[in-house]
């Protein structure tokens, strides 16, 4: 398969008018540019450029290839931009599971700001004290207290969260021996 980098090199040579100018434009040596043009011609089985020490010209095949080359490079850039755009904006549904206590204390307050930042993202919050099967229940994030149960999951400590037993003096007096 022909490399798109060689398409880009060919385009640069045509637009710059010389191998040396294209090399400067691409930040490569003249030898590398020349090698890539020769390699491209060999892979295609056709001469794209006629060149001598003073002049460089497109062949008929080179003229046709140049037009296709422009389309291919533009299409490749659009594909790259499209793929990257999927990672710049959060879209779809984010499913989160956590305990009731942690949801009330930490997650719910943070979700308001998070939703303001990511309006195209729908958040589904599920609260339970039992550990969910993240795969079968299709959770993206599990926020849990304690140690990681399944070592196949990636875990990061986000914060510390203390649960303290508390009771009123009257309750303690009523159950004390």
Tab-separated table of C-alpha atoms in Angstrom:
chain	number	residue	atom	x	y	z
A	1	UNK	CA	0.000	0.000	0.000
A	2	UNK	CA	1.223	3.470	-0.863
A	3	UNK	CA	1.944	5.705	2.122
A	4	UNK	CA	-0.014	8.939	2.536
A	5	UNK	CA	3.245	10.536	3.623
A	6	UNK	CA	4.503	10.010	0.074
A	7	UNK	CA	1.327	11.633	-1.268
A	8	UNK	CA	2.102	14.620	0.945
A	9	UNK	CA	5.716	14.690	-0.252
A	10	UNK	CA	4.598	14.590	-3.889
A	11	UNK	CA	2.114	17.418	-3.275
A	12	UNK	CA	4.837	19.504	-1.611
A	13	UNK	CA	7.234	18.961	-4.539
A	14	UNK	CA	4.602	19.977	-7.084
A	15	UNK	CA	3.527	23.049	-5.124
A	16	UNK	CA	7.054	24.143	-4.170
A	17	UNK	CA	8.378	23.615	-7.679
A	18	UNK	CA	11.568	21.815	-6.646
A	19	UNK	CA	12.848	19.013	-4.453
A	20	UNK	CA	14.966	21.438	-2.425
A	21	UNK	CA	12.075	23.832	-1.742
A	22	UNK	CA	9.805	20.902	-0.825
A	23	UNK	CA	12.476	19.540	1.519
A	24	UNK	CA	12.657	22.918	3.272
A	25	UNK	CA	8.866	23.055	3.515
A	26	UNK	CA	8.655	19.530	4.948
A	27	UNK	CA	11.661	19.854	7.244
A	28	UNK	CA	13.427	16.986	5.487
A	29	UNK	CA	16.593	16.634	3.482
A	30	UNK	CA	16.526	16.835	-0.297
A	31	UNK	CA	17.736	13.207	-0.395
A	32	UNK	CA	14.758	12.000	1.675
A	33	UNK	CA	12.301	13.874	-0.547
A	34	UNK	CA	13.961	12.484	-3.690
A	35	UNK	CA	13.915	8.949	-2.249
A	36	UNK	CA	10.205	9.215	-1.403
A	37	UNK	CA	9.316	10.480	-4.877
A	38	UNK	CA	11.307	7.662	-6.522
A	39	UNK	CA	9.693	5.142	-4.179
A	40	UNK	CA	6.209	6.503	-4.942
A	41	UNK	CA	6.847	6.250	-8.676
A	42	UNK	CA	8.120	2.685	-8.233
A	43	UNK	CA	5.064	1.690	-6.167
A	44	UNK	CA	2.725	3.203	-8.763
A	45	UNK	CA	4.739	1.898	-11.716
A	46	UNK	CA	4.610	5.263	-13.467
A	47	UNK	CA	6.789	8.361	-13.813
A	48	UNK	CA	5.132	11.353	-12.162
A	49	UNK	CA	7.852	13.969	-12.603
A	50	UNK	CA	10.476	14.632	-15.227
A	51	UNK	CA	13.464	16.265	-13.652
A	52	UNK	CA	16.926	17.440	-14.477
A	53	UNK	CA	19.355	19.660	-12.613
A	54	UNK	CA	17.461	22.852	-13.489
A	55	UNK	CA	13.875	21.871	-14.107
A	56	UNK	CA	11.047	19.795	-12.702
A	57	UNK	CA	7.806	19.113	-14.605
A	58	UNK	CA	4.750	16.935	-14.141
A	59	UNK	CA	4.101	14.175	-16.637
A	60	UNK	CA	0.505	13.650	-17.828
A	61	UNK	CA	0.202	10.837	-15.305
A	62	UNK	CA	1.684	13.162	-12.686
A	63	UNK	CA	-0.920	15.845	-13.417
A	64	UNK	CA	-3.772	13.357	-13.027
A	65	UNK	CA	-2.210	11.841	-9.916
A	66	UNK	CA	-1.703	15.291	-8.371
A	67	UNK	CA	-5.442	16.055	-8.633
A	68	UNK	CA	-6.318	12.714	-7.030
A	69	UNK	CA	-3.587	13.262	-4.470
A	70	UNK	CA	-5.209	16.536	-3.362
A	71	UNK	CA	-8.559	14.775	-2.921
A	72	UNK	CA	-6.992	11.879	-1.019
A	73	UNK	CA	-5.068	14.121	1.358
A	74	UNK	CA	-8.154	16.246	1.997
A	75	UNK	CA	-10.255	13.121	2.662
A	76	UNK	CA	-7.574	11.752	4.985
A	77	UNK	CA	-7.465	15.023	6.929
A	78	UNK	CA	-11.271	15.029	7.230
A	79	UNK	CA	-11.175	11.458	8.563
A	80	UNK	CA	-8.499	12.411	11.092
A	81	UNK	CA	-10.430	15.501	12.192
A	82	UNK	CA	-13.643	13.482	12.515
A	83	UNK	CA	-11.949	10.798	14.606
A	84	UNK	CA	-10.368	13.386	16.873
A	85	UNK	CA	-13.618	15.320	17.286
A	86	UNK	CA	-15.136	12.251	18.902
A	87	UNK	CA	-12.666	12.710	21.741
A	88	UNK	CA	-12.938	16.455	22.193
A	89	UNK	CA	-16.634	16.581	23.018
A	90	UNK	CA	-18.316	14.133	25.329
A	91	UNK	CA	-21.478	12.677	23.779
A	92	UNK	CA	-23.738	9.752	24.473
A	93	UNK	CA	-24.516	8.273	27.866
A	94	UNK	CA	-22.236	7.932	30.882
A	95	UNK	CA	-23.425	5.277	33.328
A	96	UNK	CA	-22.132	5.651	36.882
A	97	UNK	CA	-22.679	3.389	39.860
A	98	UNK	CA	-21.827	4.280	43.437
A	99	UNK	CA	-23.091	3.953	46.984
A	100	UNK	CA	-25.998	6.090	48.189
A	101	UNK	CA	-23.810	7.831	50.767
A	102	UNK	CA	-21.055	8.728	48.320
A	103	UNK	CA	-23.575	9.834	45.697
A	104	UNK	CA	-25.243	12.246	48.125
A	105	UNK	CA	-22.001	13.583	49.585
A	106	UNK	CA	-19.788	13.838	46.494
A	107	UNK	CA	-21.243	12.728	43.155
A	108	UNK	CA	-24.564	14.578	42.957
A	109	UNK	CA	-23.007	17.961	43.851
A	110	UNK	CA	-20.280	17.434	41.226
A	111	UNK	CA	-22.718	16.332	38.508
A	112	UNK	CA	-24.347	19.761	38.210
A	113	UNK	CA	-21.080	21.401	37.150
A	114	UNK	CA	-20.148	18.369	35.026
A	115	UNK	CA	-23.470	18.540	33.138
A	116	UNK	CA	-22.973	22.265	32.506
A	117	UNK	CA	-19.584	21.511	30.926
A	118	UNK	CA	-20.836	18.555	28.861
A	119	UNK	CA	-24.363	19.339	27.688
A	120	UNK	CA	-24.366	16.614	25.003
A	121	UNK	CA	-23.635	13.912	27.569
A	122	UNK	CA	-26.468	12.146	29.361
A	123	UNK	CA	-25.530	10.883	32.836
A	124	UNK	CA	-27.277	7.916	34.440
A	125	UNK	CA	-26.495	7.518	38.135
A	126	UNK	CA	-27.264	4.240	39.866
A	127	UNK	CA	-26.876	3.902	43.631
A	128	UNK	CA	-26.502	0.623	45.462
A	129	UNK	CA	-24.510	-0.800	48.333
A	130	UNK	CA	-23.798	-3.974	46.358
A	131	UNK	CA	-21.034	-4.256	43.784
A	132	UNK	CA	-22.447	-4.184	40.266
A	133	UNK	CA	-21.223	-6.323	37.392
A	134	UNK	CA	-19.746	-3.468	35.384
A	135	UNK	CA	-19.672	-5.368	32.110
A	136	UNK	CA	-23.127	-6.961	32.044
A	137	UNK	CA	-24.793	-3.864	33.499
A	138	UNK	CA	-22.805	-1.635	31.114
A	139	UNK	CA	-21.454	0.795	33.679
A	140	UNK	CA	-18.704	3.130	32.529
A	141	UNK	CA	-17.624	4.218	36.004
A	142	UNK	CA	-17.975	2.640	39.421
A	143	UNK	CA	-17.244	4.783	42.459
A	144	UNK	CA	-16.829	2.505	45.454
A	145	UNK	CA	-15.547	2.617	48.978
A	146	UNK	CA	-12.864	0.135	49.956
A	147	UNK	CA	-10.616	-2.147	47.961
A	148	UNK	CA	-10.914	-3.227	44.334
A	149	UNK	CA	-12.909	-6.448	44.126
A	150	UNK	CA	-12.056	-7.381	40.518
A	151	UNK	CA	-8.384	-6.909	39.630
A	152	UNK	CA	-9.233	-6.764	35.902
A	153	UNK	CA	-10.653	-3.276	36.471
A	154	UNK	CA	-8.566	-0.139	36.580
A	155	UNK	CA	-8.830	1.663	39.879
A	156	UNK	CA	-7.737	5.088	41.031
A	157	UNK	CA	-8.168	6.508	44.498
A	158	UNK	CA	-10.167	9.699	44.052
A	159	UNK	CA	-10.455	10.777	47.650
A	160	UNK	CA	-10.933	9.592	51.168
A	161	UNK	CA	-14.397	9.271	52.597
A	162	UNK	CA	-15.045	8.435	56.214
A	163	UNK	CA	-18.152	6.722	57.496
A	164	UNK	CA	-18.431	7.225	61.223
A	165	UNK	CA	-20.833	5.450	63.545
A	166	UNK	CA	-22.743	8.050	65.542
A	167	UNK	CA	-25.480	7.819	68.114
A	168	UNK	CA	-27.218	10.131	70.511
A	169	UNK	CA	-26.376	9.873	74.215
A	170	UNK	CA	-29.953	8.731	74.863
A	171	UNK	CA	-29.618	5.848	72.383
A	172	UNK	CA	-26.277	4.772	73.861
A	173	UNK	CA	-27.795	4.832	77.357
A	174	UNK	CA	-30.745	2.738	76.203
A	175	UNK	CA	-28.603	-0.060	74.762
A	176	UNK	CA	-25.671	0.027	77.190
A	177	UNK	CA	-25.363	-3.058	79.434
